[in-house]
Short mmCIF file of C-alpha atoms in Angstrom, two decimals:
data_model
loop_
_atom_site.label_atom_id
_atom_site.label_comp_id
_atom_site.label_asym_id
_atom_site.label_seq_id
_atom_site.Cartn_x
_atom_site.Cartn_y
_atom_site.Cartn_z
CA UNK A 6 205.75 -14.93 36.34
CA UNK A 7 205.78 -13.87 39.95
CA UNK A 8 202.75 -14.44 41.99
CA UNK A 9 201.85 -10.59 42.66
CA UNK A 10 202.06 -10.17 39.16
CA UNK A 11 199.60 -12.82 38.58
CA UNK A 12 197.16 -11.79 40.91
CA UNK A 13 197.04 -8.23 39.34
CA UNK A 14 196.79 -9.70 36.03
CA UNK A 15 193.95 -11.78 37.36
CA UNK A 16 192.41 -8.54 38.66
CA UNK A 17 192.57 -6.65 35.40
CA UNK A 18 190.98 -9.60 33.61
CA UNK A 19 188.32 -10.24 35.89
CA UNK A 20 187.87 -6.42 36.05
CA UNK A 21 187.37 -6.36 31.98
CA UNK A 22 185.10 -9.06 32.27
CA UNK A 23 182.75 -7.57 34.65
CA UNK A 24 182.61 -4.29 33.16
CA UNK A 25 182.03 -5.65 29.60
CA UNK A 26 179.16 -8.20 30.93
CA UNK A 27 177.48 -4.83 32.63
CA UNK A 28 177.46 -3.02 29.49
CA UNK A 29 176.25 -6.05 27.29
CA UNK A 30 173.20 -6.51 29.59
CA UNK A 31 169.84 -5.56 27.98
CA UNK A 32 168.62 -1.95 28.49
CA UNK A 33 165.62 -1.57 31.03
CA UNK A 34 162.31 -1.10 30.00
CA UNK A 35 161.60 2.47 28.40
CA UNK A 36 160.35 5.00 31.21
CA UNK A 37 157.73 6.03 28.65
CA UNK A 38 155.89 2.39 28.70
CA UNK A 39 154.46 2.65 32.33
CA UNK A 40 152.30 0.12 32.92
CA UNK A 41 148.80 1.01 33.26
CA UNK A 42 147.06 0.70 37.01
CA UNK A 43 143.68 1.26 38.43
CA UNK A 44 142.61 1.84 42.10
CA UNK A 45 140.43 -0.99 43.68
CA UNK A 46 136.92 -0.11 42.70
CA UNK A 47 135.65 0.42 46.34
CA UNK A 48 138.54 2.88 46.94
CA UNK A 49 138.06 4.77 44.05
CA UNK A 50 134.25 5.09 44.52
CA UNK A 51 134.76 5.85 48.28
CA UNK A 52 137.27 8.73 47.67
CA UNK A 53 134.82 10.53 45.23
CA UNK A 54 133.15 13.29 47.25
CA UNK A 55 129.09 12.90 47.19
CA UNK A 56 127.48 15.02 44.54
CA UNK A 57 124.83 16.21 47.23
CA UNK A 58 126.03 18.86 49.56
CA UNK A 59 126.76 17.43 52.88
CA UNK A 60 123.67 19.45 54.56
CA UNK A 61 121.50 17.62 52.34
CA UNK A 62 119.29 14.55 54.35
CA UNK A 63 120.42 11.31 53.34
CA UNK A 64 116.73 9.85 53.78
CA UNK A 65 113.45 11.73 53.36
CA UNK A 66 111.86 12.60 56.60
CA UNK A 67 109.11 10.67 57.90
CA UNK A 68 105.65 12.03 56.91
CA UNK A 69 104.44 12.83 60.53
CA UNK A 70 107.49 15.02 61.21
CA UNK A 71 106.42 18.40 61.75
CA UNK A 72 107.81 20.86 59.14
CA UNK A 73 109.34 24.23 60.22
CA UNK A 74 107.40 27.11 59.16
CA UNK A 75 109.01 28.90 56.37
CA UNK A 76 109.92 32.40 57.68
CA UNK A 77 112.15 33.95 54.77
CA UNK A 78 112.25 33.22 51.12
CA UNK A 79 115.56 30.97 50.04
CA UNK A 80 118.26 33.11 48.77
CA UNK A 81 119.10 33.02 44.92
CA UNK A 82 120.98 30.53 44.06
CA UNK A 83 124.42 31.07 43.00
CA UNK A 84 126.44 28.20 41.21
CA UNK A 85 130.06 28.65 42.84
CA UNK A 86 132.64 29.14 40.00
CA UNK A 87 136.16 28.05 40.58
CA UNK A 88 139.03 30.56 39.74
CA UNK A 89 141.02 29.51 36.93
CA UNK A 90 143.96 27.11 38.28
CA UNK A 91 147.47 28.69 37.87
CA UNK A 92 149.99 25.96 38.98
CA UNK A 93 150.20 22.31 40.01
CA UNK A 94 152.42 20.34 42.36
CA UNK A 95 153.07 17.02 41.13
CA UNK A 96 154.26 13.77 43.57
CA UNK A 97 157.91 13.82 42.12
CA UNK A 98 158.66 17.12 43.12
CA UNK A 99 157.62 20.02 45.53
CA UNK A 100 158.16 22.62 43.01
CA UNK A 101 154.73 24.19 41.60
CA UNK A 102 154.60 23.93 37.79
CA UNK A 103 152.87 26.71 36.12
CA UNK A 104 149.62 26.42 34.14
CA UNK A 105 148.03 28.53 31.40
CA UNK A 106 144.52 27.98 29.97
CA UNK A 107 144.45 26.18 26.59
CA UNK A 108 142.08 25.12 23.80
CA UNK A 109 141.58 23.08 20.90
CA UNK A 110 142.65 24.38 17.64
CA UNK A 111 140.75 24.02 14.33
CA UNK A 112 142.82 21.01 13.64
CA UNK A 113 141.53 19.13 16.73
CA UNK A 114 144.74 19.35 18.42
CA UNK A 115 144.95 20.47 21.95
CA UNK A 116 147.07 23.51 21.73
CA UNK A 117 149.82 23.35 24.69
CA UNK A 118 152.38 25.35 25.87
CA UNK A 119 155.71 24.91 24.00
CA UNK A 120 157.90 24.07 26.87
CA UNK A 121 157.47 20.97 28.89
CA UNK A 122 158.01 23.12 31.94
CA UNK A 123 154.56 24.90 31.52
CA UNK A 124 151.19 22.84 31.49
CA UNK A 125 148.11 23.59 29.93
CA UNK A 126 144.37 23.71 31.64
CA UNK A 127 141.92 22.82 29.04
CA UNK A 128 139.66 26.14 29.77
CA UNK A 129 136.59 24.81 27.93
CA UNK A 130 136.39 22.10 30.31
CA UNK A 131 135.91 21.76 34.20
CA UNK A 132 138.48 23.57 36.29
CA UNK A 133 139.99 21.85 39.49
CA UNK A 134 137.24 22.93 42.26
CA UNK A 135 134.23 22.95 40.35
CA UNK A 136 131.59 20.86 41.79
CA UNK A 137 131.17 18.54 38.62
CA UNK A 138 133.31 17.33 35.49
CA UNK A 139 136.81 16.38 34.69
CA UNK A 140 139.35 19.23 34.85
CA UNK A 141 142.13 18.61 32.15
CA UNK A 142 145.47 19.60 32.49
CA UNK A 143 148.02 18.23 29.89
CA UNK A 144 151.46 19.00 28.94
CA UNK A 145 154.47 17.98 26.79
CA UNK A 146 156.40 15.31 28.41
CA UNK A 147 159.50 16.32 26.49
CA UNK A 148 160.76 18.37 23.70
CA UNK A 149 163.30 18.14 20.86
CA UNK A 150 163.91 21.72 21.69
CA UNK A 151 163.55 21.92 25.40
CA UNK A 152 164.18 18.64 26.88
CA UNK A 153 162.37 16.78 29.34
CA UNK A 154 159.76 18.11 31.51
CA UNK A 155 157.68 17.46 35.24
CA UNK A 156 155.05 15.26 33.52
CA UNK A 157 158.05 12.21 33.18
CA UNK A 158 156.81 12.03 36.50
CA UNK A 159 153.48 10.62 35.33
CA UNK A 160 155.09 7.37 34.26
CA UNK A 161 156.57 6.52 37.84
CA UNK A 162 153.64 7.74 40.30
CA UNK A 163 151.66 5.14 42.34
CA UNK A 164 147.91 4.70 43.32
CA UNK A 165 147.01 7.23 45.93
CA UNK A 166 149.94 9.90 45.15
CA UNK A 167 148.71 13.34 45.95
CA UNK A 168 148.30 16.07 43.32
CA UNK A 169 147.65 19.74 44.38
CA UNK A 170 146.56 22.22 42.02
CA UNK A 171 146.14 26.08 43.24
CA UNK A 172 143.84 28.30 41.50
CA UNK A 173 144.00 32.31 41.08
CA UNK A 174 142.20 32.87 44.21
CA UNK A 175 145.12 30.78 46.20
CA UNK A 176 142.89 27.88 46.95
CA UNK A 177 144.66 24.50 46.74
CA UNK A 178 142.37 21.55 45.22
CA UNK A 179 144.01 18.08 46.26
CA UNK A 180 143.56 14.87 44.33
CA UNK A 181 144.57 11.43 45.00
CA UNK A 182 145.62 9.38 42.11
CA UNK A 183 143.19 6.52 41.05
CA UNK A 184 144.56 5.25 37.77
CA UNK A 185 146.81 5.49 34.76
CA UNK A 186 146.06 4.48 31.15
CA UNK A 187 147.83 4.52 28.10
CA UNK A 188 146.01 5.24 24.74
CA UNK A 189 147.14 4.51 21.35
CA UNK A 190 146.82 7.22 19.06
CA UNK A 191 146.42 4.88 16.23
CA UNK A 192 143.05 4.03 18.03
CA UNK A 193 141.98 7.48 18.65
CA UNK A 194 143.92 8.46 21.52
CA UNK A 195 142.24 9.93 24.73
CA UNK A 196 138.51 9.32 24.61
CA UNK A 197 136.16 12.41 23.99
CA UNK A 198 134.38 11.59 27.47
CA UNK A 199 137.71 12.41 29.40
CA UNK A 200 137.03 16.28 28.34
CA UNK A 201 133.33 16.13 29.98
CA UNK A 202 131.78 18.98 32.33
CA UNK A 203 129.47 16.48 33.61
CA UNK A 204 130.17 13.49 36.01
CA UNK A 205 131.83 13.45 39.57
CA UNK A 206 134.43 15.88 39.90
CA UNK A 207 138.23 14.67 39.06
CA UNK A 208 141.52 15.63 37.61
CA UNK A 209 142.87 14.15 34.60
CA UNK A 210 146.74 14.58 33.92
CA UNK A 211 147.62 13.91 30.11
CA UNK A 212 150.69 13.71 28.16
CA UNK A 213 152.69 11.38 25.79
CA UNK A 214 154.10 7.89 26.29
CA UNK A 215 154.76 4.53 24.57
CA UNK A 216 157.24 3.88 21.66
CA UNK A 217 158.85 7.09 20.36
CA UNK A 218 159.05 7.35 16.49
CA UNK A 219 162.75 9.00 15.88
CA UNK A 220 161.36 9.60 12.12
CA UNK A 221 158.04 11.61 13.02
CA UNK A 222 159.15 12.63 16.48
CA UNK A 223 156.04 11.41 17.74
CA UNK A 224 155.02 8.85 20.57
CA UNK A 225 152.72 6.21 20.06
CA UNK A 226 150.36 6.76 22.97
CA UNK A 227 148.83 9.33 25.16
CA UNK A 228 149.02 8.60 28.85
CA UNK A 229 146.24 9.73 30.96
CA UNK A 230 146.19 9.52 34.90
CA UNK A 231 142.77 10.18 36.49
CA UNK A 232 142.93 11.59 40.29
CA UNK A 233 139.80 12.09 42.58
CA UNK A 234 139.42 14.87 45.10
CA UNK A 235 140.34 14.21 48.61
CA UNK A 236 139.87 16.93 51.87
CA UNK B 10 122.01 45.11 22.42
CA UNK B 11 118.73 44.85 24.30
CA UNK B 12 120.43 42.31 26.64
CA UNK B 13 123.33 44.72 26.99
CA UNK B 14 121.18 47.39 27.94
CA UNK B 15 119.19 45.27 30.50
CA UNK B 16 122.62 44.03 32.14
CA UNK B 17 123.91 47.29 32.37
CA UNK B 18 120.98 49.44 33.51
CA UNK B 19 121.50 48.84 37.25
CA UNK B 20 124.77 50.76 36.84
CA UNK B 21 123.07 53.90 36.30
CA UNK B 22 120.95 53.43 39.44
CA UNK B 23 124.37 52.58 41.34
CA UNK B 24 126.24 55.60 40.19
CA UNK B 25 123.47 57.82 41.20
CA UNK B 26 123.31 56.40 44.65
CA UNK B 27 127.03 56.50 44.90
CA UNK B 28 127.17 60.32 43.79
CA UNK B 29 124.27 61.23 46.21
CA UNK B 30 125.36 59.35 48.93
CA UNK B 31 128.17 61.74 49.97
CA UNK B 32 130.90 60.59 52.34
CA UNK B 33 130.89 56.94 53.28
CA UNK B 34 129.15 55.91 56.44
CA UNK B 35 130.67 52.60 56.55
CA UNK B 36 134.29 51.82 56.21
CA UNK B 37 134.88 48.91 53.43
CA UNK B 38 136.67 45.83 54.80
CA UNK B 39 139.69 44.36 53.69
CA UNK B 40 137.53 42.08 51.24
CA UNK B 41 135.71 44.94 49.64
CA UNK B 42 139.02 46.83 49.14
CA UNK B 43 140.71 43.92 47.76
CA UNK B 44 137.71 43.15 45.25
CA UNK B 45 137.37 46.68 44.17
CA UNK B 46 140.68 46.88 43.17
CA UNK B 47 141.11 43.39 41.70
CA UNK B 48 137.71 44.08 39.61
CA UNK B 49 139.32 47.43 38.03
CA UNK B 50 142.57 45.46 37.05
CA UNK B 51 140.20 42.77 35.68
CA UNK B 52 138.27 45.62 33.60
CA UNK B 53 141.22 46.91 32.31
CA UNK B 54 142.71 43.52 31.42
CA UNK B 55 139.36 42.77 29.42
CA UNK B 56 139.50 46.12 27.65
CA UNK B 57 142.92 45.50 26.42
CA UNK B 58 142.25 41.65 25.54
CA UNK B 59 138.95 43.22 23.70
CA UNK B 60 141.04 45.49 21.57
CA UNK B 61 143.74 42.86 21.04
CA UNK B 62 140.87 40.49 19.98
CA UNK B 63 139.56 43.17 17.31
CA UNK B 64 142.90 43.47 15.82
CA UNK B 65 144.09 40.17 15.66
CA UNK B 66 141.32 37.72 15.49
CA UNK B 67 140.56 35.74 12.43
CA UNK B 68 136.88 35.04 13.15
CA UNK B 69 134.18 37.61 13.48
CA UNK B 70 132.81 35.64 16.53
CA UNK B 71 135.82 36.55 18.47
CA UNK B 72 136.21 40.10 16.99
CA UNK B 73 132.56 40.87 18.21
CA UNK B 74 132.95 39.30 21.54
CA UNK B 75 136.19 41.65 21.92
CA UNK B 76 134.13 44.67 21.05
CA UNK B 77 131.61 43.78 23.73
CA UNK B 78 134.02 43.12 26.24
CA UNK B 79 135.64 46.65 25.69
CA UNK B 80 132.02 48.27 25.72
CA UNK B 81 130.76 46.46 28.76
CA UNK B 82 134.08 46.33 30.92
CA UNK B 83 134.40 50.29 30.41
CA UNK B 84 131.04 50.64 31.61
CA UNK B 85 131.69 48.55 34.57
CA UNK B 86 134.82 50.41 35.40
CA UNK B 87 133.29 53.93 35.07
CA UNK B 88 130.60 52.81 37.75
CA UNK B 89 133.32 51.35 40.00
CA UNK B 90 135.61 54.26 39.84
CA UNK B 91 133.88 57.14 41.85
CA UNK B 92 133.07 53.90 44.45
CA UNK B 93 136.57 53.66 44.77
CA UNK B 94 137.16 57.46 44.90
CA UNK B 95 134.42 57.73 47.62
CA UNK B 96 135.78 55.10 49.88
CA UNK B 97 139.48 56.10 49.29
CA UNK B 98 140.67 52.92 47.64
CA UNK B 99 143.65 53.22 45.40
CA UNK B 100 143.07 52.01 41.84
CA UNK B 101 146.10 51.07 39.51
CA UNK B 102 146.39 53.01 36.35
CA UNK B 103 147.03 49.79 34.03
CA UNK B 104 146.83 45.88 34.16
CA UNK B 105 149.33 43.96 36.29
CA UNK B 106 152.46 43.01 34.54
CA UNK B 107 151.35 39.45 35.01
CA UNK B 108 148.13 40.32 33.42
CA UNK B 109 150.20 42.14 30.62
CA UNK B 110 152.32 38.97 29.94
CA UNK B 111 149.57 36.87 29.63
CA UNK B 112 148.21 38.92 26.84
CA UNK B 113 151.31 39.25 25.25
CA UNK B 114 151.71 35.28 25.24
CA UNK B 115 148.38 35.08 23.58
CA UNK B 116 149.04 37.69 21.00
CA UNK B 117 152.36 35.67 20.09
CA UNK B 118 149.93 33.15 18.33
CA UNK B 119 148.90 33.73 14.85
CA UNK B 120 145.91 32.92 12.78
CA UNK B 121 143.14 30.48 14.18
CA UNK B 122 145.67 29.97 16.87
CA UNK B 123 145.17 33.43 18.31
CA UNK B 124 141.55 32.92 18.57
CA UNK B 125 142.06 29.36 20.49
CA UNK B 126 144.32 31.02 22.59
CA UNK B 127 142.18 34.08 23.45
CA UNK B 128 139.08 32.23 24.11
CA UNK B 129 140.89 29.77 26.63
CA UNK B 130 142.56 32.83 28.22
CA UNK B 131 139.32 34.88 28.75
CA UNK B 132 137.63 31.67 29.84
CA UNK B 133 140.35 31.53 32.95
CA UNK B 134 140.34 35.35 33.54
CA UNK B 135 136.52 35.43 33.79
CA UNK B 136 136.34 32.34 35.67
CA UNK B 137 138.61 34.00 38.15
CA UNK B 138 136.96 37.25 38.05
CA UNK B 139 133.40 35.60 38.47
CA UNK B 140 134.89 33.39 41.51
CA UNK B 141 136.15 36.82 43.23
CA UNK B 142 132.96 38.53 42.78
CA UNK B 143 131.27 35.70 44.34
CA UNK B 144 133.40 35.83 47.50
CA UNK B 145 132.84 39.67 47.77
CA UNK B 146 129.08 38.87 47.60
CA UNK B 147 129.46 36.20 50.33
CA UNK B 148 132.09 38.24 52.66
CA UNK B 149 131.90 41.95 51.42
CA UNK B 150 130.43 44.32 54.08
CA UNK B 151 130.17 47.92 52.35
CA UNK B 152 126.73 48.16 50.85
CA UNK B 153 128.04 50.37 47.64
CA UNK B 154 130.77 47.91 46.65
CA UNK B 155 128.28 45.09 47.43
CA UNK B 156 126.02 46.61 44.82
CA UNK B 157 128.77 46.67 42.13
CA UNK B 158 129.59 43.06 42.71
CA UNK B 159 125.83 42.38 42.47
CA UNK B 160 125.82 44.40 39.07
CA UNK B 161 128.96 42.81 38.00
CA UNK B 162 127.97 39.27 38.13
CA UNK B 163 125.33 38.77 35.24
CA UNK B 164 127.64 40.44 33.17
CA UNK B 165 130.98 38.24 33.82
CA UNK B 166 128.55 35.59 33.65
CA UNK B 167 127.40 36.24 30.22
CA UNK B 168 130.74 36.65 29.08
CA UNK B 169 131.75 33.36 30.61
CA UNK B 170 128.96 31.94 28.87
CA UNK B 171 129.60 33.19 25.59
CA UNK B 172 133.05 32.16 25.70
CA UNK B 173 132.24 28.70 26.62
CA UNK B 174 129.66 28.55 23.49
CA UNK B 175 132.55 29.99 21.29
CA UNK B 176 134.80 27.60 22.40
CA UNK B 177 132.18 24.56 22.25
CA UNK B 178 132.48 25.58 18.12
CA UNK B 179 135.98 24.23 18.33
CA UNK B 180 134.89 20.87 20.20
CA UNK B 181 137.01 18.99 22.46
CA UNK B 182 140.52 17.76 21.30
CA UNK B 183 140.51 14.98 18.81
CA UNK B 184 144.60 14.77 19.60
CA UNK B 185 147.03 15.61 22.35
CA UNK B 186 150.51 16.20 20.92
CA UNK B 187 152.32 16.30 23.99
CA UNK B 188 156.11 15.00 23.44
CA UNK B 189 158.60 15.40 20.52
CA UNK B 190 161.96 15.02 22.56
CA UNK B 191 162.04 10.97 22.81
CA UNK B 192 163.90 11.48 25.98
CA UNK B 193 161.03 9.72 28.11
CA UNK B 194 161.51 6.80 25.70
CA UNK B 195 165.51 6.08 26.67
CA UNK B 196 165.36 3.15 29.05
CA UNK B 197 169.07 3.38 30.14
CA UNK B 198 171.14 0.63 31.85
CA UNK B 199 169.67 -1.82 34.46
CA UNK B 200 170.95 -1.48 38.27
CA UNK B 201 172.68 -4.73 37.78
CA UNK B 202 174.62 -3.45 34.85
CA UNK B 203 175.87 -0.44 37.06
CA UNK B 204 176.90 -2.89 39.89
CA UNK B 205 178.91 -5.02 37.65
CA UNK B 206 180.63 -2.11 36.08
CA UNK B 207 181.15 -0.68 39.57
CA UNK B 208 183.00 -3.98 40.75
CA UNK B 209 184.61 -4.54 37.54
CA UNK B 210 186.19 -1.16 37.58
CA UNK B 211 187.68 -1.23 40.78
CA UNK B 212 189.11 -4.22 40.09
CA UNK B 213 190.60 -3.05 37.02
CA UNK B 214 191.97 0.04 39.09
CA UNK B 215 193.52 -2.26 41.46
CA UNK B 216 195.16 -4.56 39.27
CA UNK B 217 196.45 -1.51 36.93
CA UNK B 218 197.83 0.02 39.88
CA UNK B 219 199.38 -2.97 41.34
CA UNK B 220 201.06 -3.70 37.83
CA UNK B 221 202.16 -0.06 37.26
CA UNK B 222 203.60 -0.03 40.99
CA UNK B 223 205.43 -3.23 40.13
CA UNK B 224 207.15 -2.13 37.02
CA UNK B 225 208.43 1.00 38.67
CA UNK B 226 209.84 -0.76 41.58
CA UNK B 227 211.71 -3.16 38.96
CA UNK B 228 212.94 -0.10 37.29
#
C-alpha cells in the first residue's frame, strides 16, 4: 500500500473515531434543572428600598427643637396605585414580552395564558410599582402545542441581572435578580406566602423546571426567581 | 345602593356646575385632555365588560358586580360627556381595539374560568384607571376636569376593592402548571462533543477526498 493512500485511510479512521466519541459522550444536564442561588444577604437587604418615604426623618427630633407652626391642614392621604403591568423585558432578550392579568381557578391552579410567549400577572396580588408586596409574573416555560417561550431564560440568568416591567401608564419598574429557587410540586410547589400583598416590594418570576415526565406532560418543579427594586 | 347614591351624589352637583358655567374660562392642559379621553374610554370598556359579565358569568357575585359597573360607569360618563363638549375635547365612540381584544380574550373562557379571567382583567383595568385618575389630580389644571376626577376616584376605588374581595374568595394559587412541552428538559450535546465531531468530521472529509482523488487519478 502506498504512503499517501495509507495517510488518507488513517485520516478517515481517526475522523470516524472522533465523531463516534463525540456522539457517545454523556449529554449535558437538562437546562430545566438550573441550580438554585441566592444573593449575599447584605446585598439583598441593601437593595430593597426603605419602606418609609425618603422625606421621613431617620431619628426623632430633639425635644428642644422648636416645631414650625401648623398653618394648613395636611392633604387627604392618597394611597398611590400602580397601573396594571403590560410587558416585561427579561435579561436574555431586549424584546418586551406581553402580560395579561390572570387569576386563580376554582381548582386552585393559576390560570395562565396558553402561549409561552404571553405571560400572566397575578392581578389579585401586588402590582409592579406598588409600595409593598410581591408582584407575581408567571408563564409557561414551554408548551406541547406552541414550543418553548422566553421564560426558558429564567434558567440561565445570574444574580444582579435586571428585569424591567412596564405598566399601562408607560412607567418602567426595574428589578435586580436576587435568587432562584426550585420548589418540588410533590412537596406543595410555590409557597403561599409568595403571593403576598404585604412586606417589602419585590418581583417574583415563576415557571416550571426540573425533570419532565413525558407520560403526564408535567415538570416536577416550579422555579421562582425573586428580584428586588432598583432605581 | 345607599353607598352607590352617596358616591354618585357629587355627579349631580358637578353636572349642574358645568351647565351653569357657560364657556370655559381656562383651557385644559394636555393632562386634562388625555385624562378625559382615557376616562371616557375606560367607562365604555367597563360598561361592555359589565354587560359581558351579566351574560356569561357563572357566579351571581360576578353578575352583580357587572351590573353595578354598567350602572356606575354609565353615570360617570353621563357627567363626563358635557365637560368634554364644553372644553372641546373629542371623545371616541367605542372602546379601543386593544380594549375590545382584551374583553374578547376574557370571553373566550368558559364556565368558572370566565369569572376568574373577568375578575383579573377588571382588577387590571380599574388599577390603570385609578392610577390615571390619581395622575390627573396631581397634574391636572382645569377645575371642571379635576372635579370629575375627584368624583370618579372613590367610585373606581370601590370597584377595585370589591374586585379584590371577590378574587380573595378564590384564594392564592395552590398550583402553577407552567410547562407541558418538555423542550426545556432537553440537555443536548456538551461542547466537548461538538469539538470532537468537528475535528473528526474535518479528518473524514480530508481523508475521503484524498482517497477519491487518488482513485480518480489511477483510473
